[in-house]
mmCIF file of N, CA, C and O in Angstrom:
data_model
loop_
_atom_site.group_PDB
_atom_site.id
_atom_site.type_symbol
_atom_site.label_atom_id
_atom_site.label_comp_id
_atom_site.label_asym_id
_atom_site.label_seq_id
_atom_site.Cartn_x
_atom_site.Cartn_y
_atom_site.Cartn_z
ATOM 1 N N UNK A 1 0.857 -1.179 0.000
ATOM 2 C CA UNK A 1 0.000 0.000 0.000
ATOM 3 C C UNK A 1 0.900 1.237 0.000
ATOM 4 O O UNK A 1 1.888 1.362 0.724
ATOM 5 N N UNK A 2 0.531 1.992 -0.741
ATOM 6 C CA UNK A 2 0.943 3.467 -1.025
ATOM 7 C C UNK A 2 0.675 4.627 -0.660
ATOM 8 O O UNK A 2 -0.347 4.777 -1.329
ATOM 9 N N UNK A 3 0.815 5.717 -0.031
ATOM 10 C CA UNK A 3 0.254 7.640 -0.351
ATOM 11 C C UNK A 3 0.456 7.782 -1.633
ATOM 12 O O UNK A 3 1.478 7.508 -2.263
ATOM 13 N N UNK A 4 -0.875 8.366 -2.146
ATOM 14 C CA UNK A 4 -0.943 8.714 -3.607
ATOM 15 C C UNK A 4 -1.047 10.033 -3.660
ATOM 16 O O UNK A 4 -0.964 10.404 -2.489
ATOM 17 N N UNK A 5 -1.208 11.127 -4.478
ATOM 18 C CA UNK A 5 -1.958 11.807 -4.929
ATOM 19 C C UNK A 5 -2.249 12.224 -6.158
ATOM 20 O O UNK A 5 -1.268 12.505 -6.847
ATOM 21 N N UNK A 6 -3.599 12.385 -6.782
ATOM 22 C CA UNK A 6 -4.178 12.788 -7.830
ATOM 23 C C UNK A 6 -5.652 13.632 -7.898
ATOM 24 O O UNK A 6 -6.380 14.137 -7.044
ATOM 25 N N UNK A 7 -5.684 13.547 -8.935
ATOM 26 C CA UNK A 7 -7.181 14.447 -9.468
ATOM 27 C C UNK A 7 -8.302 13.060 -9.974
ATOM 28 O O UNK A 7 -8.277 12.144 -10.796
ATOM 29 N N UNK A 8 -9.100 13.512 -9.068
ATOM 30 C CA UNK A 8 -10.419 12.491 -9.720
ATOM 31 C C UNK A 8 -10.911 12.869 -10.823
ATOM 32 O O UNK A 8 -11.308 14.027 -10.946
ATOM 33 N N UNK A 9 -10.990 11.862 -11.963
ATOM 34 C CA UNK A 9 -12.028 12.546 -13.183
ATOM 35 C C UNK A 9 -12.727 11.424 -13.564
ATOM 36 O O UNK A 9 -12.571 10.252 -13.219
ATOM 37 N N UNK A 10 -13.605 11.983 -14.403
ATOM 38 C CA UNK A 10 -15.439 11.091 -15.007
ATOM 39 C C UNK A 10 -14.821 11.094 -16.119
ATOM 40 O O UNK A 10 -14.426 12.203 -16.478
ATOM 41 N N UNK A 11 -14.581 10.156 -16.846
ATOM 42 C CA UNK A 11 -14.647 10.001 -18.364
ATOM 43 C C UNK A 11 -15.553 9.139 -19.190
ATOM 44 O O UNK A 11 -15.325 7.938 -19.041
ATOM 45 N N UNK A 12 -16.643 9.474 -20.128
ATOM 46 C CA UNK A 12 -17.141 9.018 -20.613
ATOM 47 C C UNK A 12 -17.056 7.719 -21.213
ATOM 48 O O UNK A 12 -16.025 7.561 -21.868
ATOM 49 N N UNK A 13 -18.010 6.532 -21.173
ATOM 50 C CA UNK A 13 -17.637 5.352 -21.807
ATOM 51 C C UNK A 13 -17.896 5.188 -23.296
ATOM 52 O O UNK A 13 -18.926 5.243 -23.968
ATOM 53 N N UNK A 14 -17.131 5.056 -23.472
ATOM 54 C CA UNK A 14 -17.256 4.322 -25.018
ATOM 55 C C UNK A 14 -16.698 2.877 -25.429
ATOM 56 O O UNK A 14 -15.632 2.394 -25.047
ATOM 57 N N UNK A 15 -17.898 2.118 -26.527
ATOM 58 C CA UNK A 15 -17.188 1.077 -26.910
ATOM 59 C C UNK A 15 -16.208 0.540 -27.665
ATOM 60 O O UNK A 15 -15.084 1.005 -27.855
ATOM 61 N N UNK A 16 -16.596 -0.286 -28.015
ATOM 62 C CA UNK A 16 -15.662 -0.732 -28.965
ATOM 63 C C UNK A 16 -16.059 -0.133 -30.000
ATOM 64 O O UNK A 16 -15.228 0.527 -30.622
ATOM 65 N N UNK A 17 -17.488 -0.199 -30.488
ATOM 66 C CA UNK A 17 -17.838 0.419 -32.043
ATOM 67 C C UNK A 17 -17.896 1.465 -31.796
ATOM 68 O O UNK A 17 -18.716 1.845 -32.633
ATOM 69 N N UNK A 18 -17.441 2.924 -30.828
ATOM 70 C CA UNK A 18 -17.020 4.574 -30.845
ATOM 71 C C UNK A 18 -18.499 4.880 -29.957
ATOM 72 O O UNK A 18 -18.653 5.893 -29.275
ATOM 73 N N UNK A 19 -19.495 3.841 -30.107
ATOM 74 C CA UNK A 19 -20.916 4.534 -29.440
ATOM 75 C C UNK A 19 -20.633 5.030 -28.031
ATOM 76 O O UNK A 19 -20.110 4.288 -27.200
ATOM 77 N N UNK A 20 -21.093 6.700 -27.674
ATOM 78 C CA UNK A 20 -21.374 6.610 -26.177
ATOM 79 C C UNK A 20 -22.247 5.972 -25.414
ATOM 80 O O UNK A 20 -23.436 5.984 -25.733
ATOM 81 N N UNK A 21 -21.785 5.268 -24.210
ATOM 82 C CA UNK A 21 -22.950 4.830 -23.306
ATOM 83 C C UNK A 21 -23.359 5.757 -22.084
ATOM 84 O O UNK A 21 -22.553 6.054 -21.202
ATOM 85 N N UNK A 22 -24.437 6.110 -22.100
ATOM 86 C CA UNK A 22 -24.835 7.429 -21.204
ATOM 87 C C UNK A 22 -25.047 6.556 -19.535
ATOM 88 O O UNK A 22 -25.525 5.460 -19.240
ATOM 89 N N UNK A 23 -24.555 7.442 -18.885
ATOM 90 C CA UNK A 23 -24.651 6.772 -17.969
ATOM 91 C C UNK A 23 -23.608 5.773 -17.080
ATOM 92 O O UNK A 23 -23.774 5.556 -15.879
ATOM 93 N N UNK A 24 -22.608 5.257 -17.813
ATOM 94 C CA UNK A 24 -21.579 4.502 -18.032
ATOM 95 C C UNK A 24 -20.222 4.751 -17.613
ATOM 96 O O UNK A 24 -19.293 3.988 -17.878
ATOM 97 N N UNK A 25 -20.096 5.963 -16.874
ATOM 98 C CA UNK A 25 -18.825 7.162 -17.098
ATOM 99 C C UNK A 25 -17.860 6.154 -16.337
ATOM 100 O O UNK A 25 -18.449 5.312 -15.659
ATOM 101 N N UNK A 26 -16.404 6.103 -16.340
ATOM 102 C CA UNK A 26 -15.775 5.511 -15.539
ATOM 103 C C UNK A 26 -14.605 6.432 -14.927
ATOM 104 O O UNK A 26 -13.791 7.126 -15.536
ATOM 105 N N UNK A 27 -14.745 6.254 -13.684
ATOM 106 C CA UNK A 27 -13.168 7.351 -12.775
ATOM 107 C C UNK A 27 -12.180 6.925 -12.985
ATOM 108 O O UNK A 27 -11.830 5.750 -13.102
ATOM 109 N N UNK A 28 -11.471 8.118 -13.074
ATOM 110 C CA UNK A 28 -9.892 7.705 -13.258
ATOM 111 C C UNK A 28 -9.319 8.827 -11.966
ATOM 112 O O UNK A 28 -9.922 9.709 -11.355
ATOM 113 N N UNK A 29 -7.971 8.366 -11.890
ATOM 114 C CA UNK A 29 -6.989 9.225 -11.296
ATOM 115 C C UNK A 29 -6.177 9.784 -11.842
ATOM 116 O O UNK A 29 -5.330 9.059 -12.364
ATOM 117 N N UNK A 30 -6.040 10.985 -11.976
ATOM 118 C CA UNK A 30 -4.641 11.563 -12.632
ATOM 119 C C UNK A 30 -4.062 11.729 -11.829
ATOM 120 O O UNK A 30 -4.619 12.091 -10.793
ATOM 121 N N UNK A 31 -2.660 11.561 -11.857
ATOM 122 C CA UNK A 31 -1.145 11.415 -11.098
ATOM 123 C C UNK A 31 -0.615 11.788 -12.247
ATOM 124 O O UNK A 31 -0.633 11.078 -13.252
ATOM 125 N N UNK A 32 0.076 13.335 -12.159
ATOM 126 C CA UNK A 32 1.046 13.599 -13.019
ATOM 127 C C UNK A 32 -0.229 13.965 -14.273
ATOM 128 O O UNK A 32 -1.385 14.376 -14.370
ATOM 129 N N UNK A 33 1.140 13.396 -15.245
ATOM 130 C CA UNK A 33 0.765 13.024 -16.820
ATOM 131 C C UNK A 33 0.167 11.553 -16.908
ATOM 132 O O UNK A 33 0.241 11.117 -18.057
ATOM 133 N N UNK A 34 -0.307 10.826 -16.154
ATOM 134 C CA UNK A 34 -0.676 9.422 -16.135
ATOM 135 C C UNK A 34 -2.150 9.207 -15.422
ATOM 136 O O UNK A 34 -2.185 9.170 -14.193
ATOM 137 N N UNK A 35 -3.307 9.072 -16.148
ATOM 138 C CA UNK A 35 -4.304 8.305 -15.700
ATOM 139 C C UNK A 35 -4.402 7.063 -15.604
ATOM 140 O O UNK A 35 -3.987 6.329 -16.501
ATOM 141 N N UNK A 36 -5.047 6.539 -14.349
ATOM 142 C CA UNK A 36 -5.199 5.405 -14.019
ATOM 143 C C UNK A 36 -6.612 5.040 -13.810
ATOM 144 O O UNK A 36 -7.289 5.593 -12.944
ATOM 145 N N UNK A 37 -7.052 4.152 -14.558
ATOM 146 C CA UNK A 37 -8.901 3.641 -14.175
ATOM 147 C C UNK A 37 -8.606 3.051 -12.588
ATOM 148 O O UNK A 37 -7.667 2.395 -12.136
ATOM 149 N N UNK A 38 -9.991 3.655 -11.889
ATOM 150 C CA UNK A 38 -10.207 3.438 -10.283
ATOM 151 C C UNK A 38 -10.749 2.534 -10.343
ATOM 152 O O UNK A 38 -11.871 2.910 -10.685
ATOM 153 N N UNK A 39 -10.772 1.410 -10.240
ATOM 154 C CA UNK A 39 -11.347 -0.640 -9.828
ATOM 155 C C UNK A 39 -11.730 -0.063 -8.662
ATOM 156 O O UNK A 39 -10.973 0.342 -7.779
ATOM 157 N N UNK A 40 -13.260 -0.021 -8.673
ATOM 158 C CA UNK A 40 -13.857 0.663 -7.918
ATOM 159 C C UNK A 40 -14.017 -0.646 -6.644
ATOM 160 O O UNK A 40 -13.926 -0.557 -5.419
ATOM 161 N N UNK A 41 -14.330 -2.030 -7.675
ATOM 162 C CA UNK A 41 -14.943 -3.086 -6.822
ATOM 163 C C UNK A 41 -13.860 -3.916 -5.538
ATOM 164 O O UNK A 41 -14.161 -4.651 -4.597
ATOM 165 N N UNK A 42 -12.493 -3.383 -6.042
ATOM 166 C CA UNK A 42 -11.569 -4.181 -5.466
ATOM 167 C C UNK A 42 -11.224 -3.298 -4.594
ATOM 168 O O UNK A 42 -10.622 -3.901 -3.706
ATOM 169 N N UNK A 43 -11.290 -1.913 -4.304
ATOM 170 C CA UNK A 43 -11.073 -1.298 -2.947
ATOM 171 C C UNK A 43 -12.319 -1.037 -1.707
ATOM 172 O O UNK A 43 -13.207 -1.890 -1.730
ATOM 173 N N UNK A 44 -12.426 -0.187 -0.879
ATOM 174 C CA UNK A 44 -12.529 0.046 0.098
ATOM 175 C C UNK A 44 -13.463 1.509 -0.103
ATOM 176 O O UNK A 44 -14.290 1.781 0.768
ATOM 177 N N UNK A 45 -13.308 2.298 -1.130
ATOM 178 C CA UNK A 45 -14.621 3.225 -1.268
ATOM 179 C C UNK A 45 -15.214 3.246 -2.467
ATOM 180 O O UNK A 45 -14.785 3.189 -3.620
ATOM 181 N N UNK A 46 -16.366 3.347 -1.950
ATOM 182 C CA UNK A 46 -17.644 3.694 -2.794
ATOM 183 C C UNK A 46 -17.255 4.549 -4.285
ATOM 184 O O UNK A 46 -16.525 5.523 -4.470
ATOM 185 N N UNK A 47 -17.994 3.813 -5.134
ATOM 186 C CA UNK A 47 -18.495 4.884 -6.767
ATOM 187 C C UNK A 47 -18.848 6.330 -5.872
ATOM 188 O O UNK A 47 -18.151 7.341 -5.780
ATOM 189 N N UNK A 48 -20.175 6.042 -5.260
ATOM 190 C CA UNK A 48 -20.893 7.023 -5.079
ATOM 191 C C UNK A 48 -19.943 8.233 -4.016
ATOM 192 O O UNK A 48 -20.050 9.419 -4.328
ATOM 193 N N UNK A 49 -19.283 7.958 -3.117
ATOM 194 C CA UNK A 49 -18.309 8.896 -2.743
ATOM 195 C C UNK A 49 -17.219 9.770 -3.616
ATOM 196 O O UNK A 49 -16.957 10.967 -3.738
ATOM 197 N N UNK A 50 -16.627 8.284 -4.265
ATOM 198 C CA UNK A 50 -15.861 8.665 -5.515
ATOM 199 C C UNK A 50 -16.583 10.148 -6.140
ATOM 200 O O UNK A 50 -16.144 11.263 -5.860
ATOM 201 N N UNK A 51 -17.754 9.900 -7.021
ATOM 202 C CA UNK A 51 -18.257 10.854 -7.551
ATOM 203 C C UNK A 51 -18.455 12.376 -7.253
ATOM 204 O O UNK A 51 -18.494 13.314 -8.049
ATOM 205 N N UNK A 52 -18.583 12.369 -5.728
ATOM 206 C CA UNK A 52 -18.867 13.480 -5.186
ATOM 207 C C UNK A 52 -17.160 14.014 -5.205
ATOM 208 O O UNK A 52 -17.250 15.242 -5.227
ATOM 209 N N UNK A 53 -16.223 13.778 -5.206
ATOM 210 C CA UNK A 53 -14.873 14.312 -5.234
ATOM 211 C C UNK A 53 -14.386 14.357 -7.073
ATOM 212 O O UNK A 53 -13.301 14.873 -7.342
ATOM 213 N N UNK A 54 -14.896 14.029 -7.740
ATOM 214 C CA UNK A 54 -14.638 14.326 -9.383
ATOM 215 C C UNK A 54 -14.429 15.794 -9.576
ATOM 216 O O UNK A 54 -15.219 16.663 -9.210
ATOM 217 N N UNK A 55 -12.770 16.076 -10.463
ATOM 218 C CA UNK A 55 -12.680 17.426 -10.337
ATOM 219 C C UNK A 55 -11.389 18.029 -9.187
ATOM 220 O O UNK A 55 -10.607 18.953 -9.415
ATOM 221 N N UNK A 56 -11.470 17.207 -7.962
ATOM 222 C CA UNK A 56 -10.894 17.940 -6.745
ATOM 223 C C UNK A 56 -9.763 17.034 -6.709
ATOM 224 O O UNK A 56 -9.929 15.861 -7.044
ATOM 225 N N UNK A 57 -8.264 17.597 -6.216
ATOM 226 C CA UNK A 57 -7.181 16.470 -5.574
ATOM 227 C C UNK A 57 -7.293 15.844 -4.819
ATOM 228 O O UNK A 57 -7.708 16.298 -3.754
ATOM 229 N N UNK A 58 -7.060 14.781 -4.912
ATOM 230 C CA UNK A 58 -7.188 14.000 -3.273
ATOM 231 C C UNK A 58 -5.920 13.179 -2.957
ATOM 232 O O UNK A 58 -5.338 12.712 -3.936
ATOM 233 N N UNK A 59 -5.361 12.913 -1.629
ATOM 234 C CA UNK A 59 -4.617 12.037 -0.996
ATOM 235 C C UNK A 59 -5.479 10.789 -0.652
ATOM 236 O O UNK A 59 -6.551 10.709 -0.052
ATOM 237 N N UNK A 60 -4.333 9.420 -1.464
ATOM 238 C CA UNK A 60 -5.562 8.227 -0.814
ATOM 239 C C UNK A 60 -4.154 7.479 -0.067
ATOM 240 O O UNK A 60 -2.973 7.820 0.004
ATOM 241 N N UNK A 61 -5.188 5.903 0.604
ATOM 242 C CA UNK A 61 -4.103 5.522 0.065
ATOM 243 C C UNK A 61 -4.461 3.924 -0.615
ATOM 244 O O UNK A 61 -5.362 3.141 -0.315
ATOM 245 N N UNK A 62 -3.852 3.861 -1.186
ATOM 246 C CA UNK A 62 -4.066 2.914 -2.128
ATOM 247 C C UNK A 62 -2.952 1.648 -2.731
ATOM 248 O O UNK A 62 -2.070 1.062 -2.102
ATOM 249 N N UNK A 63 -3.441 1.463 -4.433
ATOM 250 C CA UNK A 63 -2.099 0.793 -4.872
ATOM 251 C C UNK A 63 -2.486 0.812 -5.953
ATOM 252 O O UNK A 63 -3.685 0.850 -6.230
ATOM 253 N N UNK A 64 -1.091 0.777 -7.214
ATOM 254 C CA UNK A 64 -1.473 0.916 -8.846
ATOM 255 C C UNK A 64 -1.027 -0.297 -9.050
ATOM 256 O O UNK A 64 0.011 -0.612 -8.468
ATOM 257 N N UNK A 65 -1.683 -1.256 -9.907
ATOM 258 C CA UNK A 65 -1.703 -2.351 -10.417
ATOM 259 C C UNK A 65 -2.145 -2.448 -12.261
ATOM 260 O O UNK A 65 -2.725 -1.660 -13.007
ATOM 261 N N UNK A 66 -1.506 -3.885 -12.479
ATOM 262 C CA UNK A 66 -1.991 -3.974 -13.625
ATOM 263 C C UNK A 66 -2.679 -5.243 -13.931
ATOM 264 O O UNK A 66 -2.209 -6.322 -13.568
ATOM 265 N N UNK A 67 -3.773 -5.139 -14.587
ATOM 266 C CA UNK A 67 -4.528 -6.271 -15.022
ATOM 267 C C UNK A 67 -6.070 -5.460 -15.351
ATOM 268 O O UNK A 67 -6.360 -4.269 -15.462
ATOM 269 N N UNK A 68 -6.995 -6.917 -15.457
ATOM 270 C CA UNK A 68 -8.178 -6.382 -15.954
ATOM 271 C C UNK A 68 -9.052 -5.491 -15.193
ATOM 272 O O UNK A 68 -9.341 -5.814 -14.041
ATOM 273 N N UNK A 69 -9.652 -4.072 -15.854
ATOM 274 C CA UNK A 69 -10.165 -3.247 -15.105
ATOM 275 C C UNK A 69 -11.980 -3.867 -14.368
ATOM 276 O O UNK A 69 -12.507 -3.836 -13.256
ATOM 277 N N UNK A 70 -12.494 -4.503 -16.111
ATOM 278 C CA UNK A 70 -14.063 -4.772 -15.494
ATOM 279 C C UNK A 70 -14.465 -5.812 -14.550
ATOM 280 O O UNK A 70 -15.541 -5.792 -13.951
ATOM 281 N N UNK A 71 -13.491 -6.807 -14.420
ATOM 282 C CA UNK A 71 -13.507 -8.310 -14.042
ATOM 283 C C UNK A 71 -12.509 -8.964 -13.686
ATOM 284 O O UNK A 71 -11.485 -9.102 -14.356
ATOM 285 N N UNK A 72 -12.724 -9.427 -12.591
ATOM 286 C CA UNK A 72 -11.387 -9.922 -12.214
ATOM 287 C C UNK A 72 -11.214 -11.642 -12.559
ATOM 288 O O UNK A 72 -10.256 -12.245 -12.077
ATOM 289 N N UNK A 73 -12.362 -12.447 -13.545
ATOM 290 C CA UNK A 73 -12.453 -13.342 -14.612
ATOM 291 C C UNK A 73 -12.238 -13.546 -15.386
ATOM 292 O O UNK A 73 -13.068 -13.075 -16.164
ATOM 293 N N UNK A 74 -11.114 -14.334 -16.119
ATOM 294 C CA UNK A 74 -10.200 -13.918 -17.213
ATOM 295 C C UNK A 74 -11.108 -14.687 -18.663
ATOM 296 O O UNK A 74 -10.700 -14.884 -19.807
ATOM 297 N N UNK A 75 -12.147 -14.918 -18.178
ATOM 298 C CA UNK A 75 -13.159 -15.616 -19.590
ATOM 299 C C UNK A 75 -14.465 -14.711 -19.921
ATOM 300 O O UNK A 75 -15.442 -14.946 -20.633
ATOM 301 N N UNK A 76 -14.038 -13.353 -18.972
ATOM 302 C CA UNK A 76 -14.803 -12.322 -19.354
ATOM 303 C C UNK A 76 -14.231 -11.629 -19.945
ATOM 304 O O UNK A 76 -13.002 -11.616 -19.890
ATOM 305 N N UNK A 77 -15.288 -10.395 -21.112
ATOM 306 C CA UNK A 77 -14.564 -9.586 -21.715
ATOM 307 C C UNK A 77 -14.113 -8.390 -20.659
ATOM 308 O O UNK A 77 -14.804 -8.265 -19.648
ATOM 309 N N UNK A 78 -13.004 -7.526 -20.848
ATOM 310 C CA UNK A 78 -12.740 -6.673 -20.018
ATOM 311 C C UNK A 78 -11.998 -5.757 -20.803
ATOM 312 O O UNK A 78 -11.589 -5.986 -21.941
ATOM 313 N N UNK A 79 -11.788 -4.388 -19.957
ATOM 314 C CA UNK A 79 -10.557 -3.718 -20.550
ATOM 315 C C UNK A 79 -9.124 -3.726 -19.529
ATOM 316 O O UNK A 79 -9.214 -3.339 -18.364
ATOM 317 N N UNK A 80 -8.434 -3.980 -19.834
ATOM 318 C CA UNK A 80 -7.106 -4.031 -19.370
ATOM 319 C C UNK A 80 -5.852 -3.198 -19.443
ATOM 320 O O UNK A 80 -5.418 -2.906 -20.557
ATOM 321 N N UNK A 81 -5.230 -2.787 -18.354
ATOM 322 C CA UNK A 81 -4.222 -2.478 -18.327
ATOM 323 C C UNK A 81 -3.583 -1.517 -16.364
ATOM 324 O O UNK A 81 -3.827 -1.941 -15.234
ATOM 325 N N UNK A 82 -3.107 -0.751 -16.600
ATOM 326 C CA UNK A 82 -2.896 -0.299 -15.613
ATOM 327 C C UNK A 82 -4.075 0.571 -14.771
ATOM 328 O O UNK A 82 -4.764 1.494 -15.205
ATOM 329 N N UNK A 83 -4.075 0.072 -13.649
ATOM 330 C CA UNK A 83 -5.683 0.728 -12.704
ATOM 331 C C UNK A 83 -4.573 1.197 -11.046
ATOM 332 O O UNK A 83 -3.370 1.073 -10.812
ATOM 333 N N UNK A 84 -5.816 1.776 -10.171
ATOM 334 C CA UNK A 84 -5.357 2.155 -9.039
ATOM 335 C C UNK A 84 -6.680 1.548 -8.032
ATOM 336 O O UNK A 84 -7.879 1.571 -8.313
ATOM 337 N N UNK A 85 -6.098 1.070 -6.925
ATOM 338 C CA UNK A 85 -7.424 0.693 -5.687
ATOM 339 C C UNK A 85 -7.085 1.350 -4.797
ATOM 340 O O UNK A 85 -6.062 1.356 -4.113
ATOM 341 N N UNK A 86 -8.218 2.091 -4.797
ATOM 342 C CA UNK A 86 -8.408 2.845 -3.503
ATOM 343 C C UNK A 86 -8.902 2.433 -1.889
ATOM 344 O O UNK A 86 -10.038 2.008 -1.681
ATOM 345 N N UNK A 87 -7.881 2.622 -0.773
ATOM 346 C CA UNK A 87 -8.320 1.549 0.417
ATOM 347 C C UNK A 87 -9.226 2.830 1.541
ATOM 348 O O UNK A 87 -10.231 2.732 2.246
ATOM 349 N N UNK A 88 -8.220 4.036 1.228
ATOM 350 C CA UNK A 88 -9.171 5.161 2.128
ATOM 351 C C UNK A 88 -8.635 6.291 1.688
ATOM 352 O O UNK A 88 -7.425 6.344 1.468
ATOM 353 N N UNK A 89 -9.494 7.422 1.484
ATOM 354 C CA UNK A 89 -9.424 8.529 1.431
ATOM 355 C C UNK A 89 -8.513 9.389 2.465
ATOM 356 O O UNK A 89 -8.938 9.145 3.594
ATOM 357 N N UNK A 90 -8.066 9.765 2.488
ATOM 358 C CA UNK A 90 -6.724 10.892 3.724
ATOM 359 C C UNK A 90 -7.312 11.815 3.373
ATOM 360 O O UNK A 90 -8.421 11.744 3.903
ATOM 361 N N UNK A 91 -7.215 12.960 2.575
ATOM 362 C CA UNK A 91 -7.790 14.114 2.429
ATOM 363 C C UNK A 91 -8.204 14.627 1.192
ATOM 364 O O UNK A 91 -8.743 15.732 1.132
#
């Protein structure tokens, strides 16, 4: 486990065929020049908290990992690559 800090942001989903899905948005962290998708399911806070901090810096603490973001089932489809889990908010 790590002290992080970044900027929460909402980024719109899109698929594979370019369509937006409304509704769908997924958080990321910016650190730096580097976003990371927030695996919301594998940490310790809430989407719905998450959301209310979109926009603002925050200190967590956490950990950046790599593997699949939607599923942690490797016979599901997913998107993959580098993510961050969040265990608690600091400030």
């Amino acid at each position: 486990m790590e002290i992080i800090k970044g900027k929460v942001l909402e980024v719109p989903f899109v698929n594979k065929g370019g369509r937006l899905i409304e509704g769908a948005e997924s958080l990321f962290l910016e650190v730096g020049t580097q976003q990371y998708f927030i695996k919301i399911q594998a940490g310790k806070v809430s989407r719905l908290a998450l959301k209310k901090l979109v926009g603002q810096e925050i200190k967590l603490e956490g950990k950046i990992a790599n593997g699949l973001w939607d599923s942690d089932d490797p016979t599901v489809q997913s998107r993959v690559g580098e993510y961050v889990v969040i265990f608690k908010i600091l400030e």
